Short mmCIF file of C-alpha atoms in Angstrom, two decimals:
data_model
loop_
_atom_site.label_atom_id
_atom_site.label_comp_id
_atom_site.label_asym_id
_atom_site.label_seq_id
_atom_site.Cartn_x
_atom_site.Cartn_y
_atom_site.Cartn_z
CA MET A 184 -86.95 155.56 176.96
CA PHE A 185 -87.50 156.09 180.70
CA LYS A 186 -83.97 155.02 181.65
CA TYR A 187 -82.85 158.72 181.99
CA ILE A 188 -86.05 160.16 183.34
CA LYS A 189 -84.14 161.87 186.13
CA ASN A 190 -82.29 163.78 183.43
CA ASP A 191 -85.16 164.24 181.01
CA PHE A 192 -87.85 165.55 183.33
CA PRO A 193 -85.89 168.52 184.69
CA ALA A 194 -84.72 169.30 181.14
CA SER A 195 -88.31 169.19 179.83
CA ILE A 196 -89.29 171.88 182.36
CA VAL A 197 -86.57 174.19 181.05
CA VAL A 198 -87.56 173.49 177.45
CA PHE A 199 -91.18 174.25 178.39
CA PHE A 200 -90.28 177.66 179.77
CA VAL A 201 -88.20 178.42 176.66
CA ALA A 202 -90.86 177.16 174.30
CA LEU A 203 -93.89 178.89 175.82
CA PRO A 204 -93.02 182.52 174.96
CA LEU A 205 -91.55 181.44 171.61
CA CYS A 206 -94.73 179.61 170.58
CA LEU A 207 -96.84 182.70 171.43
CA GLY A 208 -94.35 185.15 169.94
CA ILE A 209 -93.91 183.29 166.65
CA ALA A 210 -97.72 183.09 166.26
CA LEU A 211 -97.91 186.87 166.86
CA ALA A 212 -95.07 187.56 164.40
CA SER A 213 -96.78 185.31 161.88
CA GLY A 214 -100.12 187.17 162.05
CA ALA A 215 -101.77 183.96 163.20
CA PRO A 216 -104.01 183.27 166.25
CA LEU A 217 -101.91 183.06 169.44
CA PHE A 218 -103.21 179.60 170.25
CA SER A 219 -101.91 178.28 166.87
CA GLY A 220 -98.37 178.61 168.13
CA VAL A 221 -99.23 176.64 171.25
CA ILE A 222 -100.84 173.89 169.12
CA ALA A 223 -97.70 173.64 166.98
CA GLY A 224 -95.57 173.43 170.18
CA ILE A 225 -97.77 170.64 171.59
CA ILE A 226 -97.76 168.62 168.34
CA GLY A 227 -93.99 169.23 167.88
CA GLY A 228 -93.37 167.92 171.35
CA ILE A 229 -95.72 164.95 171.59
CA VAL A 230 -96.27 163.71 168.01
CA VAL A 231 -92.98 164.64 166.37
CA GLY A 232 -91.07 163.81 169.54
CA PHE A 233 -92.58 160.33 169.59
CA LEU A 234 -92.02 159.59 165.89
CA SER A 235 -88.59 161.23 165.51
CA GLY A 236 -85.35 159.25 165.78
CA SER A 237 -83.63 162.20 167.42
CA LYS A 238 -82.90 161.76 171.13
CA ILE A 239 -82.35 165.41 171.92
CA GLY A 240 -84.04 167.48 169.16
CA VAL A 241 -87.16 169.43 170.02
CA SER A 242 -89.69 170.57 167.41
CA GLY A 243 -92.22 173.39 167.36
CA PRO A 244 -93.21 176.52 165.40
CA ALA A 245 -90.18 178.03 163.63
CA ALA A 246 -89.22 181.67 163.53
CA GLY A 247 -87.78 181.09 160.07
CA LEU A 248 -91.24 180.48 158.65
CA ALA A 249 -92.91 183.52 160.24
CA ALA A 250 -92.49 185.77 157.22
CA ILE A 251 -93.80 183.06 154.89
CA VAL A 252 -96.83 182.46 157.10
CA LEU A 253 -97.57 186.19 157.49
CA THR A 254 -97.59 186.66 153.67
CA ALA A 255 -99.45 183.42 152.94
CA ILE A 256 -102.38 184.15 155.33
CA SER A 257 -103.06 187.41 153.45
CA THR A 258 -102.42 185.99 149.99
CA LEU A 259 -104.58 182.90 150.43
CA GLY A 260 -107.54 184.82 151.82
CA GLY A 261 -107.62 183.66 155.42
CA TYR A 262 -106.16 181.41 158.08
CA GLU A 263 -108.35 178.41 157.23
CA ASN A 264 -107.13 178.44 153.62
CA PHE A 265 -103.56 178.69 154.86
CA LEU A 266 -104.05 175.53 156.98
CA VAL A 267 -104.66 173.59 153.79
CA ALA A 268 -101.18 174.55 152.68
CA VAL A 269 -99.74 173.37 156.05
CA VAL A 270 -101.41 169.97 155.63
CA LEU A 271 -100.22 169.63 152.03
CA GLY A 272 -96.74 170.77 153.06
CA GLY A 273 -96.67 167.90 155.56
CA VAL A 274 -97.67 165.44 152.79
CA ILE A 275 -94.85 166.76 150.59
CA GLN A 276 -92.41 166.27 153.48
CA LEU A 277 -93.57 162.64 153.74
CA VAL A 278 -92.70 162.27 150.04
CA PHE A 279 -89.26 163.85 150.70
CA GLY A 280 -88.77 161.29 153.49
CA PHE A 281 -89.76 158.32 151.36
CA LEU A 282 -87.44 159.61 148.61
CA LYS A 283 -84.61 159.70 151.18
CA ALA A 284 -83.99 163.38 150.69
CA GLY A 285 -82.68 163.58 154.27
CA ILE A 286 -79.22 162.91 152.95
CA ILE A 287 -79.02 166.60 151.95
CA GLY A 288 -78.31 167.51 155.57
CA TYR A 289 -74.93 165.74 155.46
CA TYR A 290 -73.63 168.05 152.73
CA PHE A 291 -73.31 171.19 154.83
CA PRO A 292 -69.71 171.91 155.96
CA SER A 293 -68.89 171.78 159.63
CA SER A 294 -67.75 175.40 159.56
CA VAL A 295 -71.20 176.49 158.31
CA ILE A 296 -73.03 174.42 160.95
CA LYS A 297 -70.82 175.92 163.74
CA GLY A 298 -71.50 179.33 162.22
CA MET A 299 -75.21 178.60 162.31
CA LEU A 300 -75.09 177.71 166.04
CA THR A 301 -72.98 180.74 166.89
CA GLY A 302 -75.12 183.10 164.76
CA ILE A 303 -78.29 181.87 166.41
CA GLY A 304 -76.65 182.30 169.84
CA ILE A 305 -75.78 185.95 169.00
CA ILE A 306 -79.29 186.51 167.64
CA ILE A 307 -80.88 185.14 170.79
CA ILE A 308 -78.74 187.47 172.95
CA LEU A 309 -79.45 190.57 170.78
CA LYS A 310 -83.18 189.83 170.53
CA GLN A 311 -83.60 189.20 174.26
CA ILE A 312 -81.88 192.40 175.44
CA PRO A 313 -85.02 194.55 174.93
CA HIS A 314 -87.28 191.99 176.65
CA PHE A 315 -84.80 191.66 179.51
CA PHE A 316 -85.17 195.40 180.16
CA GLY A 317 -88.93 195.36 179.78
CA TYR A 318 -89.24 196.73 176.24
CA ASP A 319 -91.61 194.27 174.56
CA ALA A 320 -92.66 196.12 171.38
CA ASP A 321 -91.40 193.27 169.16
CA PRO A 322 -92.83 189.80 169.94
CA GLU A 323 -90.69 186.94 171.17
CA GLY A 324 -89.80 184.69 168.28
CA ASP A 325 -89.14 187.44 165.72
CA PHE A 326 -85.59 186.55 164.82
CA ALA A 327 -85.37 188.43 161.49
CA PHE A 328 -83.02 191.43 161.30
CA PHE A 329 -85.83 193.66 159.97
CA GLN A 330 -88.57 193.31 162.62
CA ILE A 331 -92.33 193.40 162.29
CA ASP A 332 -92.45 196.46 164.62
CA GLY A 333 -90.56 198.48 161.99
CA GLU A 334 -87.21 198.39 163.79
CA ASN A 335 -84.16 196.23 163.16
CA THR A 336 -82.16 194.18 165.68
CA PHE A 337 -79.85 197.04 166.65
CA SER A 338 -82.24 200.00 166.50
CA GLU A 339 -84.52 198.08 168.87
CA ILE A 340 -81.68 197.84 171.39
CA PHE A 341 -80.99 201.55 171.11
CA LYS A 342 -84.71 202.26 171.52
CA THR A 343 -84.72 200.11 174.63
CA LEU A 344 -82.44 202.61 176.35
CA ASN A 345 -85.27 205.12 176.54
CA ASN A 346 -87.92 202.56 177.47
CA ILE A 347 -86.47 200.59 180.36
CA SER A 348 -88.99 199.17 182.84
CA LEU A 349 -87.50 199.09 186.33
CA GLY A 350 -89.76 196.26 187.54
CA ALA A 351 -89.05 193.98 184.58
CA THR A 352 -85.35 194.78 184.72
CA THR A 353 -85.16 194.09 188.46
CA ILE A 354 -86.70 190.66 188.28
CA GLY A 355 -84.75 189.95 185.08
CA VAL A 356 -81.48 190.62 186.94
CA ILE A 357 -82.65 188.54 189.90
CA GLY A 358 -83.61 185.68 187.55
CA LEU A 359 -80.25 185.90 185.73
CA GLY A 360 -78.43 185.85 189.07
CA ILE A 361 -80.34 182.74 190.17
CA LEU A 362 -79.48 180.98 186.87
CA ILE A 363 -75.76 181.78 187.14
CA LEU A 364 -75.64 180.83 190.80
CA TRP A 365 -77.49 177.59 190.21
CA SER A 366 -75.32 176.65 187.16
CA ASN A 367 -71.92 177.58 188.51
CA VAL A 368 -72.23 176.95 192.25
CA LEU A 369 -75.32 175.21 193.60
CA SER A 370 -75.54 172.44 190.96
CA LYS A 371 -72.22 171.15 192.23
CA LYS A 372 -73.35 171.15 195.89
CA GLY A 373 -75.93 168.37 195.83
CA LYS A 374 -78.33 166.29 193.79
CA ILE A 375 -81.36 168.38 194.80
CA PHE A 376 -79.90 171.31 192.85
CA GLN A 377 -79.54 169.11 189.80
CA ILE A 378 -83.11 167.75 189.99
CA VAL A 379 -84.67 171.17 190.61
CA GLN A 380 -83.45 173.30 187.71
CA GLY A 381 -82.42 176.91 188.05
CA PRO A 382 -84.91 178.12 185.36
CA LEU A 383 -87.81 176.73 187.42
CA VAL A 384 -86.61 178.60 190.51
CA ALA A 385 -86.15 181.78 188.45
CA VAL A 386 -89.72 181.54 187.05
CA VAL A 387 -91.19 180.94 190.48
CA ALA A 388 -89.27 183.95 191.78
CA GLY A 389 -90.69 185.98 188.92
CA ILE A 390 -94.26 185.00 189.76
CA VAL A 391 -93.75 185.74 193.46
CA TYR A 392 -92.22 189.13 192.50
CA PHE A 393 -95.34 189.94 190.46
CA PHE A 394 -97.65 189.11 193.35
CA VAL A 395 -95.73 191.04 196.03
CA THR A 396 -95.33 194.19 193.98
CA ASP A 397 -97.97 196.57 192.77
CA SER A 398 -98.21 196.54 188.99
CA GLU A 399 -98.81 200.30 189.03
CA SER A 400 -95.79 201.08 191.14
CA LYS A 401 -92.34 202.03 189.95
CA TYR A 402 -90.93 198.54 190.52
CA GLY A 403 -94.11 196.71 189.50
CA ILE A 404 -94.73 194.72 186.31
CA SER A 405 -97.64 195.60 184.06
CA ALA A 406 -99.54 193.11 181.98
CA ALA A 407 -97.66 194.20 178.88
CA HIS A 408 -94.45 192.66 180.30
CA LEU A 409 -96.04 189.26 181.17
CA VAL A 410 -96.70 186.07 179.22
CA SER A 411 -100.03 186.25 177.44
CA VAL A 412 -101.61 182.85 177.02
CA PRO A 413 -105.24 182.82 175.77
CA VAL A 414 -107.54 182.11 178.78
CA PRO A 415 -110.78 180.27 177.82
CA ASP A 416 -113.89 180.80 179.95
CA ASN A 417 -115.08 177.20 179.66
CA LEU A 418 -114.54 174.00 177.67
CA ASP A 419 -116.47 175.28 174.68
CA SER A 420 -114.39 178.46 174.44
CA PHE A 421 -111.20 176.34 174.82
CA LEU A 422 -112.27 174.00 171.94
CA GLY A 423 -113.31 177.11 169.97
CA GLN A 424 -109.62 178.09 169.74
CA PHE A 425 -109.01 175.20 167.35
CA ARG A 426 -109.32 176.15 163.65
CA PHE A 427 -109.84 173.73 160.78
CA PRO A 428 -108.65 173.85 157.14
CA ASN A 429 -110.97 174.89 154.35
CA PHE A 430 -110.27 172.16 151.87
CA ASN A 431 -112.42 173.97 149.26
CA ALA A 432 -109.18 176.02 148.67
CA ILE A 433 -107.20 172.97 147.58
CA SER A 434 -107.76 173.81 143.90
CA ASN A 435 -106.06 177.21 144.34
CA PRO A 436 -102.58 177.02 142.73
CA GLN A 437 -101.27 179.49 145.31
CA VAL A 438 -102.13 177.02 148.06
CA TRP A 439 -99.89 174.43 146.39
CA ILE A 440 -97.08 176.93 145.89
CA THR A 441 -97.24 177.87 149.58
CA ALA A 442 -97.35 174.18 150.58
CA PHE A 443 -94.21 173.41 148.58
CA THR A 444 -92.46 176.45 150.00
CA ILE A 445 -93.37 175.42 153.56
CA ALA A 446 -92.24 171.82 152.90
CA LEU A 447 -88.94 172.94 151.39
CA VAL A 448 -88.04 175.57 153.98
CA ALA A 449 -89.24 173.46 156.94
CA SER A 450 -87.32 170.41 155.67
CA LEU A 451 -84.11 172.47 155.18
CA GLU A 452 -84.40 174.09 158.64
CA THR A 453 -85.04 170.68 160.17
CA LEU A 454 -82.05 169.04 158.49
CA LEU A 455 -79.79 171.90 159.45
CA CYS A 456 -81.01 171.74 163.04
CA VAL A 457 -80.54 167.93 163.12
CA GLU A 458 -76.95 168.37 161.99
CA ALA A 459 -76.37 171.11 164.57
CA THR A 460 -77.96 169.27 167.50
CA ASP A 461 -76.04 166.12 166.73
CA LYS A 462 -72.86 168.24 166.82
CA LEU A 463 -73.89 169.72 170.16
CA ASP A 464 -74.93 166.40 171.68
CA PRO A 465 -72.27 165.38 174.21
CA HIS A 466 -73.14 161.72 173.58
CA LYS A 467 -72.83 162.10 169.81
CA ASN A 468 -76.01 160.34 168.82
CA VAL A 469 -76.74 160.30 165.06
CA THR A 470 -80.26 161.24 163.99
CA PRO A 471 -81.78 159.30 161.07
CA THR A 472 -82.59 162.20 158.74
CA ASN A 473 -85.17 160.45 156.50
CA ARG A 474 -87.11 159.30 159.53
CA GLU A 475 -86.97 162.93 160.82
CA LEU A 476 -88.59 164.18 157.62
CA LEU A 477 -91.35 161.59 157.99
CA ALA A 478 -91.93 162.64 161.61
CA GLN A 479 -91.97 166.36 160.68
CA GLY A 480 -94.36 165.67 157.77
CA THR A 481 -96.75 163.76 160.06
CA GLY A 482 -96.55 166.59 162.64
CA ASN A 483 -97.36 169.25 160.07
CA ILE A 484 -100.36 167.27 158.74
CA ILE A 485 -101.81 166.97 162.25
CA SER A 486 -100.91 170.56 163.17
CA GLY A 487 -102.58 171.88 160.04
CA LEU A 488 -105.68 169.78 160.61
CA ILE A 489 -106.36 171.31 164.05
CA GLY A 490 -105.23 174.90 163.45
CA GLY A 491 -101.52 174.90 164.28
CA LEU A 492 -98.58 176.63 162.65
CA PRO A 493 -95.99 174.76 160.53
CA ILE A 494 -93.46 172.79 162.54
CA THR A 495 -89.67 172.24 162.27
CA GLN A 496 -87.04 170.97 164.55
CA VAL A 497 -85.68 174.14 166.21
CA ILE A 498 -82.24 174.87 167.54
CA VAL A 499 -83.21 177.19 170.42
CA ARG A 500 -85.35 174.56 172.15
CA SER A 501 -83.03 171.71 171.20
CA SER A 502 -79.95 173.49 172.53
CA ALA A 503 -81.84 174.35 175.76
CA ASN A 504 -82.67 170.64 176.05
CA ILE A 505 -79.02 169.61 175.58
CA GLN A 506 -77.72 172.27 177.98
CA SER A 507 -80.21 171.13 180.63
CA GLY A 508 -79.07 167.52 180.49
CA GLY A 509 -81.80 165.95 178.32
CA ARG A 510 -80.81 162.43 177.20
CA THR A 511 -83.77 160.89 175.34
CA LYS A 512 -86.85 161.89 173.34
CA ILE A 513 -88.89 161.66 176.57
CA SER A 514 -87.71 165.23 177.38
CA ALA A 515 -89.30 166.61 174.16
CA ILE A 516 -92.50 164.57 174.70
CA ILE A 517 -92.92 165.68 178.30
CA HIS A 518 -92.39 169.32 177.29
CA GLY A 519 -95.30 168.89 174.84
CA PHE A 520 -97.55 167.50 177.56
CA LEU A 521 -96.52 170.35 179.89
CA LEU A 522 -97.61 172.83 177.22
CA LEU A 523 -100.94 171.04 176.80
CA ILE A 524 -101.68 170.63 180.57
CA SER A 525 -100.62 174.17 181.44
CA VAL A 526 -102.79 175.92 178.82
CA ILE A 527 -105.78 173.82 179.99
CA LEU A 528 -105.33 173.96 183.76
CA ILE A 529 -103.23 177.00 184.69
CA PRO A 530 -103.29 179.58 181.85
CA THR A 531 -103.99 182.35 184.42
CA LEU A 532 -100.90 181.41 186.40
CA LEU A 533 -98.78 181.31 183.25
CA ASN A 534 -99.87 184.86 182.54
CA LYS A 535 -98.12 185.95 185.76
CA ILE A 536 -94.68 185.00 184.45
CA PRO A 537 -92.55 188.10 183.60
CA LEU A 538 -91.12 187.96 180.06
CA SER A 539 -87.81 189.35 181.41
CA VAL A 540 -87.28 186.16 183.46
CA LEU A 541 -87.78 184.01 180.40
CA SER A 542 -85.40 186.36 178.57
CA ALA A 543 -82.78 185.65 181.27
CA ILE A 544 -83.16 181.92 180.52
CA LEU A 545 -82.73 182.53 176.78
CA LEU A 546 -79.68 184.77 177.37
CA ILE A 547 -77.94 181.85 179.06
CA VAL A 548 -78.89 179.57 176.12
CA GLY A 549 -77.57 182.14 173.67
CA TYR A 550 -74.31 182.61 175.51
CA LYS A 551 -73.62 178.87 175.58
CA LEU A 552 -74.12 178.72 171.85
CA ALA A 553 -71.90 181.70 171.10
CA LYS A 554 -69.04 181.46 173.61
CA PRO A 555 -65.88 183.50 172.78
CA SER A 556 -63.95 180.26 172.81
CA VAL A 557 -65.79 179.15 169.64
CA PHE A 558 -64.36 182.14 167.72
CA LYS A 559 -60.85 181.40 169.00
CA GLU A 560 -61.18 177.72 167.98
CA MET A 561 -62.33 178.61 164.45
CA ILE A 562 -59.48 181.07 163.91
CA GLN A 563 -56.98 178.47 165.01
CA LEU A 564 -58.35 176.06 162.42
CA GLY A 565 -57.26 178.36 159.61
CA TRP A 566 -58.87 180.56 157.00
CA LYS A 567 -60.62 177.66 155.22
CA GLN A 568 -62.73 177.22 158.36
CA TRP A 569 -63.15 180.67 159.84
CA ILE A 570 -64.13 182.47 156.60
CA PRO A 571 -67.27 180.38 155.90
CA PHE A 572 -67.96 180.38 159.69
CA THR A 573 -67.75 184.19 159.92
CA VAL A 574 -69.84 184.74 156.76
CA THR A 575 -72.51 182.41 158.18
CA VAL A 576 -72.57 184.23 161.50
CA VAL A 577 -72.77 187.69 159.92
CA GLY A 578 -75.39 186.52 157.34
CA ILE A 579 -77.66 185.10 160.08
CA VAL A 580 -77.39 188.21 162.28
CA PHE A 581 -78.09 190.68 159.46
CA THR A 582 -80.62 188.66 157.42
CA ASP A 583 -82.16 185.41 158.58
CA LEU A 584 -81.21 181.76 159.17
CA LEU A 585 -81.55 180.37 155.66
CA VAL A 586 -79.94 183.37 153.93
CA GLY A 587 -77.01 183.17 156.37
CA ILE A 588 -76.62 179.46 155.80
CA GLY A 589 -76.82 180.00 152.03
CA LEU A 590 -74.08 182.62 152.13
CA GLY A 591 -71.83 180.50 154.34
CA LEU A 592 -72.38 177.47 152.05
CA ALA A 593 -71.56 179.56 148.95
CA VAL A 594 -68.30 180.75 150.51
CA GLY A 595 -67.52 177.16 151.61
CA ILE A 596 -67.94 175.99 148.05
CA VAL A 597 -65.65 178.75 146.76
CA VAL A 598 -63.03 177.65 149.36
CA ILE A 599 -63.35 174.05 148.07
CA LEU A 600 -62.91 175.25 144.49
CA ILE A 601 -59.80 177.25 145.40
CA LYS A 602 -58.27 174.22 147.20
CA SER A 603 -59.29 171.98 144.33
CA PHE A 604 -57.58 174.43 141.91
CA GLN A 605 -54.43 174.33 144.04
CA ASN A 606 -54.38 170.60 144.62
CA SER A 607 -55.06 169.35 141.14
CA HIS A 608 -51.40 168.37 140.63
CA PHE A 609 -47.97 168.56 142.04
CA LEU A 610 -45.24 170.09 140.03
CA HIS A 611 -41.52 170.11 140.61
CA ILE A 612 -38.35 170.42 138.55
CA GLU A 613 -36.26 167.28 138.86
CA ASP A 614 -33.08 168.43 137.18
CA LYS A 615 -31.53 170.26 134.24
CA SER A 616 -29.36 168.25 131.89
CA ASN A 617 -28.34 168.44 128.23
CA GLY A 618 -29.91 171.80 127.93
CA LYS A 619 -33.42 170.46 128.66
CA HIS A 620 -35.68 171.08 131.61
CA ARG A 621 -36.89 167.84 133.15
CA ILE A 622 -40.25 168.40 134.85
CA LYS A 623 -42.53 165.89 136.50
CA MET A 624 -46.26 166.55 136.98
CA THR A 625 -48.25 164.14 139.13
CA LEU A 626 -52.01 164.34 138.91
CA ALA A 627 -54.18 163.92 141.94
CA GLU A 628 -56.53 161.07 142.66
CA GLU A 629 -59.50 162.93 141.21
CA VAL A 630 -59.08 165.60 138.58
CA THR A 631 -62.22 167.36 137.40
CA PHE A 632 -63.14 170.39 135.30
CA PHE A 633 -62.61 172.49 138.45
CA ASN A 634 -58.90 171.86 137.90
CA LYS A 635 -58.83 173.06 134.31
CA GLY A 636 -57.47 176.50 135.16
CA ALA A 637 -54.55 175.26 137.27
CA ILE A 638 -53.44 172.62 134.76
CA LEU A 639 -53.77 175.00 131.76
CA LYS A 640 -51.70 177.61 133.55
CA GLU A 641 -48.86 175.14 134.40
CA LEU A 642 -48.76 173.56 130.93
CA ASP A 643 -48.74 176.95 129.25
CA SER A 644 -45.85 178.09 131.44
CA LEU A 645 -43.54 175.22 130.45
CA PRO A 646 -40.48 176.57 128.67
CA ARG A 647 -39.30 175.34 125.28
CA ASP A 648 -37.10 172.23 125.12
CA THR A 649 -38.72 170.66 128.14
CA PHE A 650 -38.99 166.97 128.98
CA LEU A 651 -42.35 166.51 130.79
CA GLU A 652 -43.17 163.37 132.69
CA LEU A 653 -46.95 163.20 133.31
CA ASP A 654 -47.72 160.66 136.05
CA VAL A 655 -51.40 159.47 136.30
CA ARG A 656 -50.78 156.28 138.21
CA LYS A 657 -52.62 157.59 141.31
CA THR A 658 -55.44 159.10 139.32
CA ARG A 659 -58.76 157.26 139.69
CA TYR A 660 -60.93 159.78 137.89
CA LEU A 661 -59.79 162.01 135.05
CA ASP A 662 -62.48 164.35 133.64
CA ASN A 663 -62.91 164.44 129.87
CA ASP A 664 -62.22 168.23 130.02
CA ILE A 665 -58.74 167.55 131.30
CA ILE A 666 -58.07 164.88 128.62
CA GLU A 667 -59.10 167.42 125.94
CA ILE A 668 -56.62 169.91 127.45
CA LEU A 669 -53.87 167.35 127.11
CA GLU A 670 -55.01 166.54 123.57
CA ASP A 671 -54.75 170.20 122.63
CA PHE A 672 -51.46 170.69 124.42
CA ALA A 673 -49.88 167.87 122.40
CA ILE A 674 -50.01 170.12 119.32
CA LYS A 675 -48.37 173.03 121.17
CA ALA A 676 -45.79 170.65 122.63
CA LYS A 677 -44.48 169.74 119.17
CA GLU A 678 -44.19 173.41 118.22
CA ARG A 679 -42.21 174.14 121.40
CA ASN A 680 -40.05 171.01 121.26
CA ILE A 681 -41.62 169.61 124.46
CA ASP A 682 -41.40 165.83 124.87
CA ILE A 683 -44.02 164.12 127.01
CA LYS A 684 -43.73 160.79 128.79
CA LEU A 685 -47.11 159.54 130.03
CA THR A 686 -46.79 157.18 132.93
CA SER A 687 -49.91 155.18 133.88
CA GLU A 688 -50.86 151.81 135.41
CA ARG A 689 -51.06 150.49 131.86
CA GLY A 690 -47.53 151.35 131.08
CA ILE A 691 -45.36 154.18 129.76
CA VAL A 692 -45.96 155.97 126.46
CA GLU A 693 -43.85 158.77 125.03
CA ASN A 694 -45.58 161.49 123.02
CA PRO A 695 -48.84 159.57 122.63
CA PRO A 696 -50.51 160.37 119.33
CA SER A 697 -53.91 160.74 120.97
CA TYR A 698 -54.76 161.18 124.60
CA ILE A 699 -58.43 160.57 123.94
CA GLU A 700 -57.61 157.20 122.39
CA PHE A 701 -55.14 156.36 125.17
CA PHE A 702 -57.82 156.93 127.83
CA ASN A 703 -60.40 154.98 125.78
CA LEU A 704 -62.68 157.93 125.19
CA ARG A 705 -62.63 157.86 121.41
CA PRO A 706 -66.21 157.71 120.09
CA LYS A 707 -66.99 154.31 118.63
CA LYS A 708 -67.18 154.22 114.81
CA SER A 709 -70.42 153.03 113.26
CA ALA A 710 -70.21 149.67 111.61
#
């Protein structure tokens, strides 16, 4: 695992800076204690990172679960009761893993997965614009269109125009300039610029800027625009931040409903993220999905037992890891230890980091996920790819991750049905002789009830006095619904003077008396 430590350690630092505000922001958006997000980030990095089979995936608290958590804490009567649901959700995920439910992740079309990545990239950019300009009314990690501060994604941006902080914007622009310079110029000049990552330099510049400016001045940065990690006074107050589940609530049916909801949503988000990160991975590693569910379940059990939020694999941190050159799971594990060490040893220093600098890092991550070239590529692939892609992107931007994925998947299924309808058979007129149309219809390799409409339409359009050759030699699966259509059409064929020659691997039959009998589907008679 330590073979690529020179790649993994710098990447882990970038992931740490991306994860820190998201852990805190998601906890705030969830109505949970701030430290609960940090706990989930630590467990997601160290425990899930160690158990997972993913080389580049990073786990932590998920923005997609924030609304569920916010509602559940209130419904279940307190955070300690909610933690029981987190633990039980982890147990249910273990069951999913043992039942090999991870295979579900392979059934999402590539166009939808690409739409998911692009949609998340656009969401990151849109959500970070206010923070970049020093308007921090909505917490980091709130990725829903309708925000917890009462605004939506776009109204928040318009509101930012009247609430720009010059200090935050100044250091944000400086940080963004450092990142672009580092990525496009300096990283190609020498190894030192590859080992020392641009985001680390940008964060250091942000801290220095805070110290050399007066927070009360025009170009200063007030505490409202800085990271806000809980700062314990001593060891006892640090340990006091951990909360423990109230297992007396385990008999409450609502706890079990919440647990199943968490398990289902967290598992789906994880499987989607696994599919997406594997697609982004330049080395094309394949993550074992069932093992991932087991790792996530274990992580959620431990997180719930010590007061953390639910965990999933998350695309923002995973893509930051990939973009920063992470090669193995060591990157995710180290990022977890960095979170742990920093909140213990240097929480005060962390609270000097301007949020606008971290927004600059996330803007770069978002841009790399949603490059214009992606849209051009999808359009070139044809409407069957770009329609599900576009619907997924729009759905994610205007609703949330799972709804957007669901809409894209639904459209993808419709596209499959349309193509299935079109490709159920091939029909062409061979010749006209002796006053009869000679038509050959070749059925595809698999013909299901999806193809009923197309076949019915073609058979019904056959003119009188037609000679129809029906070729099923290539057909490996013929649905009973299609056989019944042929059985019914045989009656109409006699009325319209249509002769049928059925060609199969078992031979040739003209005007078969029963298609059901021919295909051996006649019900057996009782003795």
